[in-house]
Tab-separated table of N, CA and C in Angstrom:
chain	number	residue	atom	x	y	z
A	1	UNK	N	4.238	-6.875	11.676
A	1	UNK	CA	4.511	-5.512	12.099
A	1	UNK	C	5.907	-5.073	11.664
A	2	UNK	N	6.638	-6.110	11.687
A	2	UNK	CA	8.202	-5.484	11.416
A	2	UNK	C	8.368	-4.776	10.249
A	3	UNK	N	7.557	-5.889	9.131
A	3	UNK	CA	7.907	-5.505	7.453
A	3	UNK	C	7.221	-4.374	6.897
A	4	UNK	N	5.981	-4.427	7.646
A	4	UNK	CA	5.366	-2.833	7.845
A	4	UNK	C	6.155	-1.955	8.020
A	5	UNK	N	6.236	-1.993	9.345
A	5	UNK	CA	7.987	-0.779	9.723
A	5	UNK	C	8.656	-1.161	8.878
A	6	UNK	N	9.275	-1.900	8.273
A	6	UNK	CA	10.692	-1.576	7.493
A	6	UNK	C	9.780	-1.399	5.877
A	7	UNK	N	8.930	-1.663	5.648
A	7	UNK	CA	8.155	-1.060	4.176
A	7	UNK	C	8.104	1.043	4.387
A	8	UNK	N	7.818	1.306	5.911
A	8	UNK	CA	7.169	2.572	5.584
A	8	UNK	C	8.891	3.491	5.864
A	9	UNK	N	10.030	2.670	6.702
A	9	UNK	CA	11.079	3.299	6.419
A	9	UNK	C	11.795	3.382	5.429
A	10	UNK	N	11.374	2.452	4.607
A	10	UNK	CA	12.224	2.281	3.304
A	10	UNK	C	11.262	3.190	2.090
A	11	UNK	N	10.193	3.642	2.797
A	11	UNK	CA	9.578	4.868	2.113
A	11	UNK	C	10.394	5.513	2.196
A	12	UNK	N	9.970	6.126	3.444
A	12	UNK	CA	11.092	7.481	3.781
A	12	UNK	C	11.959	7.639	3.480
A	13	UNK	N	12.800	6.653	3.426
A	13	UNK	CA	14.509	6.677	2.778
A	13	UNK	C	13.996	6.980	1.378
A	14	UNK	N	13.035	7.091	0.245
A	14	UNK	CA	12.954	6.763	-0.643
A	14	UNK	C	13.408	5.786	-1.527
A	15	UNK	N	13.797	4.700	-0.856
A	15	UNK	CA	13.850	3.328	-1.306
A	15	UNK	C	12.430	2.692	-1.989
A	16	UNK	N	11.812	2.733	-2.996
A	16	UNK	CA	10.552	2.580	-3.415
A	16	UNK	C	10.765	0.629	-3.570
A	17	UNK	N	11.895	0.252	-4.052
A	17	UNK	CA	11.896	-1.469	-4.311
A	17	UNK	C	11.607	-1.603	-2.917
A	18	UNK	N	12.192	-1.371	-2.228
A	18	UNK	CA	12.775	-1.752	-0.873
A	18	UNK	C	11.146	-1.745	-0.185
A	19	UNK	N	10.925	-0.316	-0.523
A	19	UNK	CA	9.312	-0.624	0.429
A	19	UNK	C	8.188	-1.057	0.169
A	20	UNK	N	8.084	-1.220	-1.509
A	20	UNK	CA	6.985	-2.064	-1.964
A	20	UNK	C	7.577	-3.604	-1.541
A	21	UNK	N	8.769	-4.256	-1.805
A	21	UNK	CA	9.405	-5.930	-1.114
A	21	UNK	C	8.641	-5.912	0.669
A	22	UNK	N	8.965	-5.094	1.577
A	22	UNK	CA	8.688	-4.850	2.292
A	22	UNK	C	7.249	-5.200	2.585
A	23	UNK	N	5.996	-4.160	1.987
A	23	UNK	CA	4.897	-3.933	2.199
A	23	UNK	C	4.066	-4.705	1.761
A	24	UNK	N	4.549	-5.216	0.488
A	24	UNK	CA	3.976	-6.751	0.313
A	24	UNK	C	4.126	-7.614	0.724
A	25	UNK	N	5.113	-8.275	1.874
A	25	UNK	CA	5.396	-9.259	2.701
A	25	UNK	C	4.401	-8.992	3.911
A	26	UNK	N	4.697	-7.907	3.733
A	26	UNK	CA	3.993	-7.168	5.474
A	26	UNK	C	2.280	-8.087	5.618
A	27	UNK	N	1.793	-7.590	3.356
A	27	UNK	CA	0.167	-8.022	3.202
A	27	UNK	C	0.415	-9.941	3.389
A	28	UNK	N	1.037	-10.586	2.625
A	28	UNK	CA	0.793	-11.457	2.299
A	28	UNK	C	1.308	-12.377	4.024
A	29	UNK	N	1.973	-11.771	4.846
A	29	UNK	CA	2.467	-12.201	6.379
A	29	UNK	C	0.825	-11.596	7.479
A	30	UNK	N	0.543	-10.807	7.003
A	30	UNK	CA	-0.781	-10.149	8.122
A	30	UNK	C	-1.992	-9.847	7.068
A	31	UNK	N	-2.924	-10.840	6.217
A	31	UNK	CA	-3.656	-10.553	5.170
A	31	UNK	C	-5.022	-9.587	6.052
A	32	UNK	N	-5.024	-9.797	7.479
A	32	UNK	CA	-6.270	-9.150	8.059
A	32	UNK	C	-5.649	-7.382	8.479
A	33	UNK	N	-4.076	-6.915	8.129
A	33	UNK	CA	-3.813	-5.663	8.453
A	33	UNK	C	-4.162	-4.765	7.715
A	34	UNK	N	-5.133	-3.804	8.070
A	34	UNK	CA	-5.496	-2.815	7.212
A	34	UNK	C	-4.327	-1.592	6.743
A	35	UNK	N	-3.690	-1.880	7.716
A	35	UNK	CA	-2.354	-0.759	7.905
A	35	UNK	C	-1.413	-0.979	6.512
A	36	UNK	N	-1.153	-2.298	6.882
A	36	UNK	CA	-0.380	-3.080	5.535
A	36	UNK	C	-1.035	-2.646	3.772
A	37	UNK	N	-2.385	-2.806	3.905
A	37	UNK	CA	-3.029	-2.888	2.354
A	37	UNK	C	-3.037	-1.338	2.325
A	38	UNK	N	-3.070	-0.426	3.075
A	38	UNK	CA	-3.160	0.758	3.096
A	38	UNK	C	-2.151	1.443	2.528
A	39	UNK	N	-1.098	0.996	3.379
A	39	UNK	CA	0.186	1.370	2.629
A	39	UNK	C	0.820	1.001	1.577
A	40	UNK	N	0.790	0.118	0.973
A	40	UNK	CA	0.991	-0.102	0.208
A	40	UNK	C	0.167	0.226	-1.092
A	41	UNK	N	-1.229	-0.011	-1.065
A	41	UNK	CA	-2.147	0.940	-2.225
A	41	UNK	C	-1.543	2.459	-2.437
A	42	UNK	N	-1.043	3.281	-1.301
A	42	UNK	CA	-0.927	4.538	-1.703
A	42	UNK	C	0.138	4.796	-2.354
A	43	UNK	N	1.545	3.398	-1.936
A	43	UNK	CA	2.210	3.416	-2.809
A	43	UNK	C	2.644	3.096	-3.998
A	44	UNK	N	1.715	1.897	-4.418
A	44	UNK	CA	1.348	1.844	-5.450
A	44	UNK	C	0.712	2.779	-6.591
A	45	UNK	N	-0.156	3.523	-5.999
A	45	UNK	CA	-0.925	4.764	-6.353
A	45	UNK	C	-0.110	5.908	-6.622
A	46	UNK	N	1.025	6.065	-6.277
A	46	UNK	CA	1.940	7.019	-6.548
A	46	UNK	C	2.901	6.089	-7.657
A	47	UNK	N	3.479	5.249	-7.662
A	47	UNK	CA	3.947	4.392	-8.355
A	47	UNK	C	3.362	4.564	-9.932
A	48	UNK	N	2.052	4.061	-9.941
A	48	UNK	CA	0.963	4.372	-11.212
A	48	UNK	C	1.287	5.654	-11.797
A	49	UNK	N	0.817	6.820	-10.952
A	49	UNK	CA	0.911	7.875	-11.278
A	49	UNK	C	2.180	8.734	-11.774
A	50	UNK	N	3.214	7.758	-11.707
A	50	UNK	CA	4.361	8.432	-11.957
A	50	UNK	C	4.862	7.509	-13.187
A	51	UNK	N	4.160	6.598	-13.751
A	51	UNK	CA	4.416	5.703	-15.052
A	51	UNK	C	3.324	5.782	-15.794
A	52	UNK	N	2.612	6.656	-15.935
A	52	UNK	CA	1.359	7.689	-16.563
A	52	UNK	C	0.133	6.453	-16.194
A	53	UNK	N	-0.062	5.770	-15.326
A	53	UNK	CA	-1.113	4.816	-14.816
A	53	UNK	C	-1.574	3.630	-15.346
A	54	UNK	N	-0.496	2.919	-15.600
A	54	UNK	CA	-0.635	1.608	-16.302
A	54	UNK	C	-1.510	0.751	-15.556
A	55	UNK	N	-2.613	-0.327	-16.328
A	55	UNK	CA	-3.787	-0.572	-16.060
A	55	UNK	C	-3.500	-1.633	-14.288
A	56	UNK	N	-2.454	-2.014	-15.210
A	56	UNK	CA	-2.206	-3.316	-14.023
A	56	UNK	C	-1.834	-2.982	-12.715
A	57	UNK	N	-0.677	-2.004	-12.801
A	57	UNK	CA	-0.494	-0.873	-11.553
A	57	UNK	C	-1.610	-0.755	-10.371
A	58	UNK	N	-2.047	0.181	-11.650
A	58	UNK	CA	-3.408	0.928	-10.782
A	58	UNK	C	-4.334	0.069	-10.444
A	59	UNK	N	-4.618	-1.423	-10.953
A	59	UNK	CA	-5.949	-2.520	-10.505
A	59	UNK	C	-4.896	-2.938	-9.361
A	60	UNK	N	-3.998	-2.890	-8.954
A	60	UNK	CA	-3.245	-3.220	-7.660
A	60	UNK	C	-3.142	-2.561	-6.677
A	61	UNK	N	-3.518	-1.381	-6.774
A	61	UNK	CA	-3.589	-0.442	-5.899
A	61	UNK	C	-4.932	-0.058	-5.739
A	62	UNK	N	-5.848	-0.567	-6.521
A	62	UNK	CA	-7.332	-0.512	-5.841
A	62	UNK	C	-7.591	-1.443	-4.885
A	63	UNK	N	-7.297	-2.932	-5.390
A	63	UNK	CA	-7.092	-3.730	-4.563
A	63	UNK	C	-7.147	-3.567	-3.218
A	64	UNK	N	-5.568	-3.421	-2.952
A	64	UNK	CA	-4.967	-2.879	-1.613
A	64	UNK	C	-5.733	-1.744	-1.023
A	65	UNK	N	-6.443	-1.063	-1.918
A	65	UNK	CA	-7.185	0.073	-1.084
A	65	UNK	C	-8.705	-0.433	-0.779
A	66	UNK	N	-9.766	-1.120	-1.330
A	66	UNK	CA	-10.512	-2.085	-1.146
A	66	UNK	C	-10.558	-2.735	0.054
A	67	UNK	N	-9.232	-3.246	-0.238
A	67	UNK	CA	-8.955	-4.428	1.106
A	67	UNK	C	-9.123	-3.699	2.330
A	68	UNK	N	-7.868	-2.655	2.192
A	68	UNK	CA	-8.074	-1.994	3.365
A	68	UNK	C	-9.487	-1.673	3.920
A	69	UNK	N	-10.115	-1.060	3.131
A	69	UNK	CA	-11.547	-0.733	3.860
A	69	UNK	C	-12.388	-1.831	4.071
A	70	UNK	N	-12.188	-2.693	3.531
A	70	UNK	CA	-12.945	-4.259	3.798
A	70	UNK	C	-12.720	-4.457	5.345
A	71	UNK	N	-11.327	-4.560	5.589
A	71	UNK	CA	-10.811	-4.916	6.932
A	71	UNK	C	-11.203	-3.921	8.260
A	72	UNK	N	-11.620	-2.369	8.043
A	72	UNK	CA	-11.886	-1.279	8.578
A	72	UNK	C	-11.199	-0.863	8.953
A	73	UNK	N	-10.497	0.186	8.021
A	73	UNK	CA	-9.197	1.272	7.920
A	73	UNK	C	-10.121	2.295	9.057
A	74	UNK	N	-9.356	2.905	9.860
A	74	UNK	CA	-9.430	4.113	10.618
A	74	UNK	C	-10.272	5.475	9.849
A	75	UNK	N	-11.463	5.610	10.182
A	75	UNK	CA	-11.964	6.881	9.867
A	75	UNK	C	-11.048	7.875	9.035
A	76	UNK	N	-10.267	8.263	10.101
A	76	UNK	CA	-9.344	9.143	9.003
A	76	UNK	C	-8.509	8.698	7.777
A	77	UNK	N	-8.515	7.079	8.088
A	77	UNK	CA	-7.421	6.788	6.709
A	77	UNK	C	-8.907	6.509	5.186
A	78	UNK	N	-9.845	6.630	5.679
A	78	UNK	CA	-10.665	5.798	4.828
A	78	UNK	C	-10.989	7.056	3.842
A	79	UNK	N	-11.461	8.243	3.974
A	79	UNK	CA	-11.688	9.431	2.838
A	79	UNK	C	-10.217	9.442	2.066
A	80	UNK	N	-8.907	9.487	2.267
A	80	UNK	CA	-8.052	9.293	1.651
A	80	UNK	C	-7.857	7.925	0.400
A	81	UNK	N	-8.461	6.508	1.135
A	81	UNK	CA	-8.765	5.410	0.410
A	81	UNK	C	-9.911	5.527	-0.565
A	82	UNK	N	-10.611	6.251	-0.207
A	82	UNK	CA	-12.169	5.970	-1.064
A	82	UNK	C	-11.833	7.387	-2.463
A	83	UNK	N	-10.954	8.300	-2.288
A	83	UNK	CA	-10.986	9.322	-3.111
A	83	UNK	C	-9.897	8.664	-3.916
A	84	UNK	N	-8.727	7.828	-3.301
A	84	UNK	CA	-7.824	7.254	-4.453
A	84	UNK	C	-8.245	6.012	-5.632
């Protein structure tokens, strides 16, 4: 839970190293948190999209978005996952 919180503040700050280090500790410390793979796919997904969508990127951020719904992301987070 912590690295979660400090992945999604180090969003906000726009610290992008800081919150992908973060959000990947968060996955590889809680592999059953949907919260974790969630967040991090979308930031990855923005990540991609802003380095014109390099293959490897973006197969990392399906991943994480996959996962998430594997694990059962929240109704509302899941149309956001399934359209990215």
């Amino acid at each position: 839970d912590l690295h979660l919180a400090l992945g999604l503040l180090a969003e906000r700050q726009r610290d992008r190293h800081g919150a992908l280090r973060s959000l990947e500790t968060a996955c590889r410390l809680a592999p059953e948190s949907w919260e974790a793979h969630q967040a991090l796919s979308r930031l990855l997904a923005a990540r991609a999209a802003e380095l014109g969508h390099p293959k490897r990127l973006v197969e990392r951020a399906q991943f994480h978005a996959v996962r998430a719904l594997s694990l059962g992301a929240a109704e509302r987070q899941r149309g956001a996952l399934l359209y990215q």
